[in-house]
mmCIF file of C-alpha atoms in Angstrom:
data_model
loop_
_atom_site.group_PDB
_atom_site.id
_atom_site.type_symbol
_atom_site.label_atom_id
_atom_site.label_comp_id
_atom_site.label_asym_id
_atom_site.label_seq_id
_atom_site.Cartn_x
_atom_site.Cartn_y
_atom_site.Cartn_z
ATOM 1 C CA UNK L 26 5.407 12.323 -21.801
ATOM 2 C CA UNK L 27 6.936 9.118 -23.193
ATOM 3 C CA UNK L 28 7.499 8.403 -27.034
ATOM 4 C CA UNK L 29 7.344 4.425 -27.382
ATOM 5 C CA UNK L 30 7.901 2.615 -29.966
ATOM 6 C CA UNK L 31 5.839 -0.801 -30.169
ATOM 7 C CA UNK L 32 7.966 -3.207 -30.864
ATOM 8 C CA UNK L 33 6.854 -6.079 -28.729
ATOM 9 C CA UNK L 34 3.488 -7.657 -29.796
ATOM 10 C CA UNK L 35 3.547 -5.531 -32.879
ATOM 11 C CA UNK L 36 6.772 -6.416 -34.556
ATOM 12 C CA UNK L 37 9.270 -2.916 -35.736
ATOM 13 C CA UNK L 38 7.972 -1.767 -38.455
ATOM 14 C CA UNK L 39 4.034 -0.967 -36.754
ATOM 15 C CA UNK L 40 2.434 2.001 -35.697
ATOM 16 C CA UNK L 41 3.764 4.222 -33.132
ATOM 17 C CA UNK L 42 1.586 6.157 -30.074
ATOM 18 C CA UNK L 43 1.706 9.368 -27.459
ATOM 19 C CA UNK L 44 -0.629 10.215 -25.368
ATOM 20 C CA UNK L 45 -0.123 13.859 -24.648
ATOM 21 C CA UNK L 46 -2.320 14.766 -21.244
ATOM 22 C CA UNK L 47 -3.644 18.455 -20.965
ATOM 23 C CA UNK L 48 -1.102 20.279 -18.460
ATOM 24 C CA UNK L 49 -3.064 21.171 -15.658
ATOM 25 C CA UNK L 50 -3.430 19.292 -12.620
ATOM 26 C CA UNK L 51 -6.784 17.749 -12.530
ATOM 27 C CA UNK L 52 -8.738 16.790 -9.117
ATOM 28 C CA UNK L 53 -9.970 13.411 -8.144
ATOM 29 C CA UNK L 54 -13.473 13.283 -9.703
ATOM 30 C CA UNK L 55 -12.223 15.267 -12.514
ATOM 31 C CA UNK L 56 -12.169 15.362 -16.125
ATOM 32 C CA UNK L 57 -8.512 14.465 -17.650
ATOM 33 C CA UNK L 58 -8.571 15.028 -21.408
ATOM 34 C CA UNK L 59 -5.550 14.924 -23.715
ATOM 35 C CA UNK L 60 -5.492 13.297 -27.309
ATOM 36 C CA UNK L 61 -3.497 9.835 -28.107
ATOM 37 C CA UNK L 62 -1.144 10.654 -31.059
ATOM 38 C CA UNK L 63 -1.058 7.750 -33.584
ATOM 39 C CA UNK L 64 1.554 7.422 -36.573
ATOM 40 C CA UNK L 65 0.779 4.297 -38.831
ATOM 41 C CA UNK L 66 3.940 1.739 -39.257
ATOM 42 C CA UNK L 67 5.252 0.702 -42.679
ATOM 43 C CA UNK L 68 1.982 -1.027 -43.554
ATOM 44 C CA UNK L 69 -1.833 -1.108 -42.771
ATOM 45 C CA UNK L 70 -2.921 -1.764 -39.631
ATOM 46 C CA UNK L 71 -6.819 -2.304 -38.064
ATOM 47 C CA UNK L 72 -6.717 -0.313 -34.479
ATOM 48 C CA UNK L 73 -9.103 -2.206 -32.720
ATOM 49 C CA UNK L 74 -9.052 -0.375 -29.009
ATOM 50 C CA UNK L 75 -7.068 2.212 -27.454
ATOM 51 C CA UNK L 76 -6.936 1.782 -24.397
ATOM 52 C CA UNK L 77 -6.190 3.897 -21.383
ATOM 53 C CA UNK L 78 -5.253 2.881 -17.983
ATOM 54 C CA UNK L 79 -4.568 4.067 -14.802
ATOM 55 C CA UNK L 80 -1.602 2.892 -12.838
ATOM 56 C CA UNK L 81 0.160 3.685 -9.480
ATOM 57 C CA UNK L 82 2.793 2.514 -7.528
ATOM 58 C CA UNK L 83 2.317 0.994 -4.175
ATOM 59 C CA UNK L 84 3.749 -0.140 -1.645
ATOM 60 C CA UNK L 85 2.260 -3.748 -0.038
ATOM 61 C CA UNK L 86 3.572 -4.739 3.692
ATOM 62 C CA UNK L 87 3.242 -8.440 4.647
ATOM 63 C CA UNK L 88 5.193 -10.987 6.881
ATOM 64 C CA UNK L 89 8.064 -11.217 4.938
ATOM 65 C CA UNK L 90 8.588 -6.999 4.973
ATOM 66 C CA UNK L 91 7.979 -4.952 2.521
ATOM 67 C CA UNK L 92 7.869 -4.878 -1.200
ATOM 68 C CA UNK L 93 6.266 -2.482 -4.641
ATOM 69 C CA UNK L 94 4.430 -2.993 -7.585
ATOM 70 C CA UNK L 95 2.384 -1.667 -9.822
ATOM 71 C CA UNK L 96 -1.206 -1.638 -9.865
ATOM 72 C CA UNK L 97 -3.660 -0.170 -12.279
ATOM 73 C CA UNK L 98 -6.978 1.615 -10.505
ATOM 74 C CA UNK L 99 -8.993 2.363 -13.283
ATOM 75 C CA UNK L 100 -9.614 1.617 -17.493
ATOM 76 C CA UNK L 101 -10.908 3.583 -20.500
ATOM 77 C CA UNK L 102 -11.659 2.748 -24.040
ATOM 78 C CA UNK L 103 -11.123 6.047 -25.803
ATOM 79 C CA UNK L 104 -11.180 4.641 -29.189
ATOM 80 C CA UNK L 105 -10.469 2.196 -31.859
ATOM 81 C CA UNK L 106 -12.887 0.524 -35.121
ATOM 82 C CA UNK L 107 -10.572 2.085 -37.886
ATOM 83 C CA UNK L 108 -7.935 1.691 -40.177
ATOM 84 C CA UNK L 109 -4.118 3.209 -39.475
ATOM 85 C CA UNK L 110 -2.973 3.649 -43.047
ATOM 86 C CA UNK L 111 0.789 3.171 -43.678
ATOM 87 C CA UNK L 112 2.582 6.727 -42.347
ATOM 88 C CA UNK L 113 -0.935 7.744 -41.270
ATOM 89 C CA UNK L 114 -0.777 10.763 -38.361
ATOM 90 C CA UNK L 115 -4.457 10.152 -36.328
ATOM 91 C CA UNK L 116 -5.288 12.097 -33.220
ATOM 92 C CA UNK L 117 -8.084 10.647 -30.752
ATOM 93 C CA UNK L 118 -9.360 12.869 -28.579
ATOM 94 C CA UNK L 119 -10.540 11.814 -24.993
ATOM 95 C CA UNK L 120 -12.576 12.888 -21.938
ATOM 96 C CA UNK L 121 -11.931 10.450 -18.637
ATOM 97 C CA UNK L 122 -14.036 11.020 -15.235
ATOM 98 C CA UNK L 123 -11.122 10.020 -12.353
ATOM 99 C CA UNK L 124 -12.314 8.026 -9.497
ATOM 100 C CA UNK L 125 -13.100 10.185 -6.463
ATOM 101 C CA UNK L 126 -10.334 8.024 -4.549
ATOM 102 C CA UNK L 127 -8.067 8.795 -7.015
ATOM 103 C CA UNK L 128 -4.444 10.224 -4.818
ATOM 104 C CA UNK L 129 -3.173 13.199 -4.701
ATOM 105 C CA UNK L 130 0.474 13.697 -6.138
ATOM 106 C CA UNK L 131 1.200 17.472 -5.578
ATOM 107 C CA UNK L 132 -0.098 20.243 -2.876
ATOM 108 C CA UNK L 133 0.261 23.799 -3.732
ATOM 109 C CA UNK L 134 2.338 22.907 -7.266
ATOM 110 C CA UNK L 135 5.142 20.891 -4.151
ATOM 111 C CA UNK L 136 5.609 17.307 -5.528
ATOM 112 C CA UNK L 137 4.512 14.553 -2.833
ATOM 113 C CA UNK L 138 6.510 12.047 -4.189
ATOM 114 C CA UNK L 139 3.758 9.903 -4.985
ATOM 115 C CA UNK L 140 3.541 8.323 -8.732
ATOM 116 C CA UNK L 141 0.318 7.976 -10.629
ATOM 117 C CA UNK L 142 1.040 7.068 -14.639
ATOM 118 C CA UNK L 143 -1.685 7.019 -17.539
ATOM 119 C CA UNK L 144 -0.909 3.915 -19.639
ATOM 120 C CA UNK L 145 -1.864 3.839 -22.877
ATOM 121 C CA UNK L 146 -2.198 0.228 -24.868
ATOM 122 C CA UNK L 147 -3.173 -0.882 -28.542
ATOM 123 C CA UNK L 148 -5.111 -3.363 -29.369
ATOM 124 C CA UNK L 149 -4.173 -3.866 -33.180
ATOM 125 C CA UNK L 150 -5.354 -7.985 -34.678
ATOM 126 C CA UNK L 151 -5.462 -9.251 -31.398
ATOM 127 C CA UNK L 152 -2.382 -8.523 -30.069
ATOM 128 C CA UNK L 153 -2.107 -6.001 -27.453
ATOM 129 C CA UNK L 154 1.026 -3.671 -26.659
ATOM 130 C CA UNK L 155 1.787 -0.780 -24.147
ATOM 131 C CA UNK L 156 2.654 1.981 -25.904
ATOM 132 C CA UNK L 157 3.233 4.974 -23.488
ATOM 133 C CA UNK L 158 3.389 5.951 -20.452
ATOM 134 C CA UNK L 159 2.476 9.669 -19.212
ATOM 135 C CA UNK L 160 3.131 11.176 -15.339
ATOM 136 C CA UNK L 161 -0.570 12.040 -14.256
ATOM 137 C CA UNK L 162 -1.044 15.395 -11.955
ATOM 138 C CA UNK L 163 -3.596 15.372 -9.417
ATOM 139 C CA UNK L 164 -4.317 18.158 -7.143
ATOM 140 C CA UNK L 165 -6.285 17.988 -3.782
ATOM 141 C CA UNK L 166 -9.783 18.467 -3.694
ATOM 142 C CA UNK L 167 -10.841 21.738 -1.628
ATOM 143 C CA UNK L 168 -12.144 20.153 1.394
ATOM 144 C CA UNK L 169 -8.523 17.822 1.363
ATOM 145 C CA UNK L 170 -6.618 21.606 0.714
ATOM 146 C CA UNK L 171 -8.928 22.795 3.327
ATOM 147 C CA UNK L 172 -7.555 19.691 6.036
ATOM 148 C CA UNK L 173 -4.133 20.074 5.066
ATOM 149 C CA UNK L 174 -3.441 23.727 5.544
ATOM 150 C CA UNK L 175 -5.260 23.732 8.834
ATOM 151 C CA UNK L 176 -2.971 20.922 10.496
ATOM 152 C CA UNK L 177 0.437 22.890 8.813
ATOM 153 C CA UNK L 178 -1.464 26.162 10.586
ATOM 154 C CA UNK L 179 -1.647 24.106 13.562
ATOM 155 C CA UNK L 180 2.061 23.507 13.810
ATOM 156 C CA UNK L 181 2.166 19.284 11.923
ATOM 157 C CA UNK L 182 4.700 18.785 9.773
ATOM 158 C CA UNK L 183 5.006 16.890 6.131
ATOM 159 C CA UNK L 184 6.734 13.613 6.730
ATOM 160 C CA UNK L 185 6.007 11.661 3.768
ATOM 161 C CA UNK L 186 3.455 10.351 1.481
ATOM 162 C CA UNK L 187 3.206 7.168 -0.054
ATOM 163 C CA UNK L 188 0.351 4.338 -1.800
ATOM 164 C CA UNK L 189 -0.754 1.627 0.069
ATOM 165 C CA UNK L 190 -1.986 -1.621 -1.546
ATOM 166 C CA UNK L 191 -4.892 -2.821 0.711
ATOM 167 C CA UNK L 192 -8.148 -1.977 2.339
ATOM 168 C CA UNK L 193 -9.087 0.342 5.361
ATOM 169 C CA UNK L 194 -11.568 -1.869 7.210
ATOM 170 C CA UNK L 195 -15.020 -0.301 8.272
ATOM 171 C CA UNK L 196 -14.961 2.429 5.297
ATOM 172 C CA UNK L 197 -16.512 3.002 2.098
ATOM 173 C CA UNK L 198 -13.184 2.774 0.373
ATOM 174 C CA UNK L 199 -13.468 1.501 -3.466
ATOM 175 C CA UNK L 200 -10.142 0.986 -5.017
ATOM 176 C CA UNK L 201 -7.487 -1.738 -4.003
ATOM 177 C CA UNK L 202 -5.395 1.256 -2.792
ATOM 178 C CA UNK L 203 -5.066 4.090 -0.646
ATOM 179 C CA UNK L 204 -2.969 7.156 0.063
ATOM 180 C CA UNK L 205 -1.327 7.742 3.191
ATOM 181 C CA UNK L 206 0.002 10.911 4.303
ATOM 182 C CA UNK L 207 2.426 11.084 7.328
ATOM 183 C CA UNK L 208 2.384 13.723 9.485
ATOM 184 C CA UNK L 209 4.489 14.686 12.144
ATOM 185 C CA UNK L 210 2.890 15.564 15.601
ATOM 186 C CA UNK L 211 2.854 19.573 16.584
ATOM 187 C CA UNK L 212 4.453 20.880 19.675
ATOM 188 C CA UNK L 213 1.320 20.179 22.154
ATOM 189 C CA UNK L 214 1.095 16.692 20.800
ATOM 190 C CA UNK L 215 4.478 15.489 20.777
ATOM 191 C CA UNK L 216 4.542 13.855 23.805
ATOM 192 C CA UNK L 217 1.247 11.748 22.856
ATOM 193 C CA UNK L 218 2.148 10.294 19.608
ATOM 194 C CA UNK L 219 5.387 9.494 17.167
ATOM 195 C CA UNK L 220 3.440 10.398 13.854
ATOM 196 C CA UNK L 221 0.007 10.649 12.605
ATOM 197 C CA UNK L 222 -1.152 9.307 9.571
ATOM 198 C CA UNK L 223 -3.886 10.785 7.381
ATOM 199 C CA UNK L 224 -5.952 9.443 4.265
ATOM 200 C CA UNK L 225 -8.702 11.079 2.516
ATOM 201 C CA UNK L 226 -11.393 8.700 0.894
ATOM 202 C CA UNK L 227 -13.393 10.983 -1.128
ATOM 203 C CA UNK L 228 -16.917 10.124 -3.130
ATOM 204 C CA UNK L 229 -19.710 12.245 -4.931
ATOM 205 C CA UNK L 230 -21.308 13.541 -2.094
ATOM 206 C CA UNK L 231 -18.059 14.429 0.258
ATOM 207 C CA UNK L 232 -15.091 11.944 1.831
ATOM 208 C CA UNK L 233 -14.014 10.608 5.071
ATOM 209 C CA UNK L 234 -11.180 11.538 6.682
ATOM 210 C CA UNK L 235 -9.300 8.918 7.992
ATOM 211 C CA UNK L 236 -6.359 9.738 10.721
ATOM 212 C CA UNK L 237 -4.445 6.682 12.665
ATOM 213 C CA UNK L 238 -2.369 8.041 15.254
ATOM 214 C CA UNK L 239 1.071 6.270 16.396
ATOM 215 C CA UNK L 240 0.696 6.821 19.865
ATOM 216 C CA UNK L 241 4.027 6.650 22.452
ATOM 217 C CA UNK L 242 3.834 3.832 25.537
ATOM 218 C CA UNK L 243 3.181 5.254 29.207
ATOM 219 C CA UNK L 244 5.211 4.377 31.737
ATOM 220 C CA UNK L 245 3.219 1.371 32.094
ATOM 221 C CA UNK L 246 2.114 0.581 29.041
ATOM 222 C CA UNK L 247 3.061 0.422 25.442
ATOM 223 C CA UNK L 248 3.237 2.126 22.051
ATOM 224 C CA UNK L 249 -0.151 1.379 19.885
ATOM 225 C CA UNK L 250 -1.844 2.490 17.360
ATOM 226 C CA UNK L 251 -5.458 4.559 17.600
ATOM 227 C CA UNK L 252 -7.454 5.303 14.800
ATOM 228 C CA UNK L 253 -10.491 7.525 14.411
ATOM 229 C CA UNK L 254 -12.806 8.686 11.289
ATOM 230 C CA UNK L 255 -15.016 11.497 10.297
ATOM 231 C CA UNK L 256 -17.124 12.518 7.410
ATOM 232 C CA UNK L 257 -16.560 15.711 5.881
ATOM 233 C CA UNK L 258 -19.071 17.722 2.660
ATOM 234 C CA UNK L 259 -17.940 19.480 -0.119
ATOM 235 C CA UNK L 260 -19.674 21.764 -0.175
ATOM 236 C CA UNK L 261 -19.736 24.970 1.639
ATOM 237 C CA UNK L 262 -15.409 24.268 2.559
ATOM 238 C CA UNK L 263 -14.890 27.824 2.499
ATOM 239 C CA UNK L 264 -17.398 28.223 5.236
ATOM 240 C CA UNK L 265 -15.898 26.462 7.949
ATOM 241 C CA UNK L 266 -13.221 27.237 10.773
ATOM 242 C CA UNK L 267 -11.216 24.091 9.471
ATOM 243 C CA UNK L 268 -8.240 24.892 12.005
ATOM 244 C CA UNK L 269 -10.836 24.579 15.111
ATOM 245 C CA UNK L 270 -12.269 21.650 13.923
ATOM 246 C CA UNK L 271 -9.552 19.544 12.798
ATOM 247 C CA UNK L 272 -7.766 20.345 16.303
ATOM 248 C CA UNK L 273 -11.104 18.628 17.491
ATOM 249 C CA UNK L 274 -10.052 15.823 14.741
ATOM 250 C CA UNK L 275 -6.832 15.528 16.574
ATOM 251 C CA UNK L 276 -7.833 15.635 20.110
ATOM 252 C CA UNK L 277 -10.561 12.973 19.929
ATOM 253 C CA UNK L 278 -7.722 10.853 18.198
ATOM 254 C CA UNK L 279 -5.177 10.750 20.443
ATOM 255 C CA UNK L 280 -7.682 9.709 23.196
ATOM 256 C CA UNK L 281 -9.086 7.522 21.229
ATOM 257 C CA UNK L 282 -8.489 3.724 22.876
ATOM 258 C CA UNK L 283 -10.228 1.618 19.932
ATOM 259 C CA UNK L 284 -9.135 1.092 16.471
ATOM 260 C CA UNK L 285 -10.202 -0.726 13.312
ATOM 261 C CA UNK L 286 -8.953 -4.394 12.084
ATOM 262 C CA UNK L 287 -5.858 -4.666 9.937
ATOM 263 C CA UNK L 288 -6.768 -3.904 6.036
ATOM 264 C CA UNK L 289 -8.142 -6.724 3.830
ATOM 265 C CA UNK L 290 -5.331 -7.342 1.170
ATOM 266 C CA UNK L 291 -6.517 -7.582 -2.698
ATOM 267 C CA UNK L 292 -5.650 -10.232 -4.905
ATOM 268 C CA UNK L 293 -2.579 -12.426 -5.434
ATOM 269 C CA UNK L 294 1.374 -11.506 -5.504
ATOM 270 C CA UNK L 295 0.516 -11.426 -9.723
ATOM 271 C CA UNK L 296 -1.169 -7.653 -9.255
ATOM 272 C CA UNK L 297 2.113 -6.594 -8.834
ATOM 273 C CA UNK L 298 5.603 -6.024 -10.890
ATOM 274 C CA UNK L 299 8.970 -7.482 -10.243
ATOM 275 C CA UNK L 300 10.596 -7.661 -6.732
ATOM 276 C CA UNK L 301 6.359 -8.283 -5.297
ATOM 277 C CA UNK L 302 5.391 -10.340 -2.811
ATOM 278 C CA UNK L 303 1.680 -9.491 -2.350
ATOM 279 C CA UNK L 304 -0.111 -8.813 1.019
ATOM 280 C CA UNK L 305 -1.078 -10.114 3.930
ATOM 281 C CA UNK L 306 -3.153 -7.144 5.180
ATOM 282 C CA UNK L 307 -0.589 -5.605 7.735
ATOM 283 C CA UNK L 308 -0.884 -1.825 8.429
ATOM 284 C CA UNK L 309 1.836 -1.096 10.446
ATOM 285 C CA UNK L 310 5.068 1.211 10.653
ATOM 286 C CA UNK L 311 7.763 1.075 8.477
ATOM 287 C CA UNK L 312 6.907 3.215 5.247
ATOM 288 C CA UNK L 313 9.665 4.664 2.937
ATOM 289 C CA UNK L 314 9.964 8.044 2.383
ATOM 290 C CA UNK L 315 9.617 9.138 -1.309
ATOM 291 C CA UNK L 316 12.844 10.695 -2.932
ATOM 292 C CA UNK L 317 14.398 13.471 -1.330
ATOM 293 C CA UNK L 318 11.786 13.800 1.081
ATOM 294 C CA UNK L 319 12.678 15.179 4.801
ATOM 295 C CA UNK L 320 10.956 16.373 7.914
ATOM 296 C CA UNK L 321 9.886 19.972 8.491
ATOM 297 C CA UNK L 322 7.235 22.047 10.093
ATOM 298 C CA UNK L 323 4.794 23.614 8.091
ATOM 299 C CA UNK L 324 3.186 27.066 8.845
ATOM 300 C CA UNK L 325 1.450 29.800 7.296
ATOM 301 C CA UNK L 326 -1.367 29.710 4.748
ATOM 302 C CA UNK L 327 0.505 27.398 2.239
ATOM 303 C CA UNK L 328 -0.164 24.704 5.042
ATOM 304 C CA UNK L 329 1.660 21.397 4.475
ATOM 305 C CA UNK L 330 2.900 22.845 1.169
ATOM 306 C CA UNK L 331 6.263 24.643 3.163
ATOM 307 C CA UNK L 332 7.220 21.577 4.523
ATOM 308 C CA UNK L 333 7.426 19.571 1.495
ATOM 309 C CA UNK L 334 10.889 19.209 0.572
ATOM 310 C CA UNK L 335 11.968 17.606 -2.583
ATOM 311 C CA UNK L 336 10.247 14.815 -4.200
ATOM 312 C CA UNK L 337 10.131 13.535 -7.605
ATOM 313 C CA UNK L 338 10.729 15.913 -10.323
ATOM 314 C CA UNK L 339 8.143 14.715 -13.646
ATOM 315 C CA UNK L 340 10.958 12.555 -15.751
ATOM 316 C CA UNK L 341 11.729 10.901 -12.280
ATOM 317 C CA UNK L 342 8.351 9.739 -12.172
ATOM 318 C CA UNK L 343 7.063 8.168 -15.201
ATOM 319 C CA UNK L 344 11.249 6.469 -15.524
ATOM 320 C CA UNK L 345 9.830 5.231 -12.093
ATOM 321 C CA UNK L 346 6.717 3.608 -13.221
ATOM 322 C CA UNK L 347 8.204 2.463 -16.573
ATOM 323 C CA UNK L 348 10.938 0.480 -14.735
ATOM 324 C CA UNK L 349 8.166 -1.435 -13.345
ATOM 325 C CA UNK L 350 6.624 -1.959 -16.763
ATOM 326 C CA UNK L 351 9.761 -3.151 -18.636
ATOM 327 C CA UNK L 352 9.926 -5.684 -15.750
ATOM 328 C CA UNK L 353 6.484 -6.337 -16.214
ATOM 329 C CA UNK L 354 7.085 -6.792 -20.180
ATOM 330 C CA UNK L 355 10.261 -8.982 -19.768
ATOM 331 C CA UNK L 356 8.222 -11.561 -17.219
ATOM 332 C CA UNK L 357 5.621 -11.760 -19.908
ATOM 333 C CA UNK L 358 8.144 -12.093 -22.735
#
């Protein structure tokens, strides 16, 4: 939780905001509620919106390497239509639905290094300012728990996990990002491929599961990439012999010969902060581990969860994603 004052747009002197979230972790598809704290400024001001938006930090490859920015996924009026008195104390209530895509930033209460923010902005006379910036928790959805503790039963390890700004071709993916989760390859495997790579794009009815697999060159031929997909329900998780079937996952991936086209990039180099240089829709190796993040073998019914090591503690996070933003504000300044 950030305490902002506004004193860009607004001028010192106007009204102040926090946005306090409610503590528990929430799951993509979800309900996030939490209230946005106002305090009126040393006169009267009309609140027109409050606004609250969804942000994440991604990573974009491209010819020229790699870069990061900041890109918001989703946007919610909660409120606005009334008068902050001078020294007024108003708290707006809100209920948000998160997008089914929405990533994952912790497994089993382990940090995965991956930072989502909530964003919240005034609109007060026309003038817009962003107020304050909260770390948002998301948990995995059971069938995504379900995936992940079968391949750390099955011997893969937790690599890293990081955003990717871009398309998956020949998916139903919605947002202009997705989550990639590096694996890497257990024992029988290890011989077959560097590192697999796993996303989950989830929707109403159940997700697909999307693994690319880094594969090592024969003798007489080289390294390339295979990637595979499969469609998964949400219902009835606790029902199936995940470990049997996402060994079946993992066998028809590594002898699988085809793959899909490179992703379709979004936008312009302006969707992202400072340092951004856009995307050309490359989707290849090269990712950066998040902070503090190492290799290790996962086991046991915690899955993935024991080989997560590190990551971003909650302060680390949101001073991650406000760096970004005070770029962001300074550009538009």
């Amino acid at each position: 939780m950030v305490f902002k004052r506004l004193l860009g747009a607004l001028g010192v002197g106007g009204p102040t905001v926090d946005t306090v979230l409610a503590p528990a972790p929430v799951r993509p598809g979800g309900t996030l509620t939490g209230q946005v704290q106002l305090e009126g400024g040393k006169s009267d001001f009309e609140i027109e919106h409050i606004t609250l938006e969804l942000v994440a930090r991604v990573e974009a490859e491209h010819e020229g390497g790699e870069s990061e920015g900041v890109v918001a996924f989703d946007r919610f009026t909660v409120g606005g239509g009334f008068r902050l008195a001078e020294g007024e104390q108003r708290s707006v209530p809100f209920s948000v639905t998160l997008p089914w895509e929405t990533p994952a930033t912790q497994l089993h209460g382990q940090s995965l290094g991956v930072v989502l923010g909530v964003r919240t902005e005034l609109s007060v006379a026309g003038a817009k300012d962003k107020g304050d910036l909260d770390q948002l928790i998301v948990a995995p959805l059971p069938a995504q728990e379900a995936v992940l503790e079968a391949l750390g039963g099955l011997g893969f390890g937790f690599k890293s996990a990081d955003l990717e700004y871009g398309r998956i071709g020949g998916t139903g993916q919605r947002l202009p990002l997705y989550q990639e989760i590096e694996l890497v390859p257990s024992p029988p495997y290890a011989r077959q491929v560097n590192e697999i790579e796993l996303t989950f794009l989830a929707n109403p009815g159940g997700m697909e599961v999307v693994l690319e697999a880094d594969k090592r060159g024969g003798s007489l031929s080289s390294g390339h990439d295979a990637l595979t997909r499969f469609n998964v329900s949400h219902e009835g998780v606790e029902h199936q012999d995940w470990p049997a079937i996402v060994d079946g996952w993992i066998k028809q991936l590594v002898e699988h010969r085809a793959s899909y086209g490179p992703p379709v990039g979004f936008g312009s180099p302006a969707a992202f902060g400072p340092g951004s240089h856009g995307h050309d829709g490359q989707h290849r190796d090269g990712h950066r581990s998040g902070p503090g993040m190492g290799t290790a073998v996962a086991a046991g019914a915690a899955g993935l969860a024991a080989g997560i090591v590190g990551g971003m503690v909650a302060g680390e996070v949101v001073d991650a994603v406000g760096d970004f933003f005070e770029g962001d504000e300074e550009e538009e300044g």
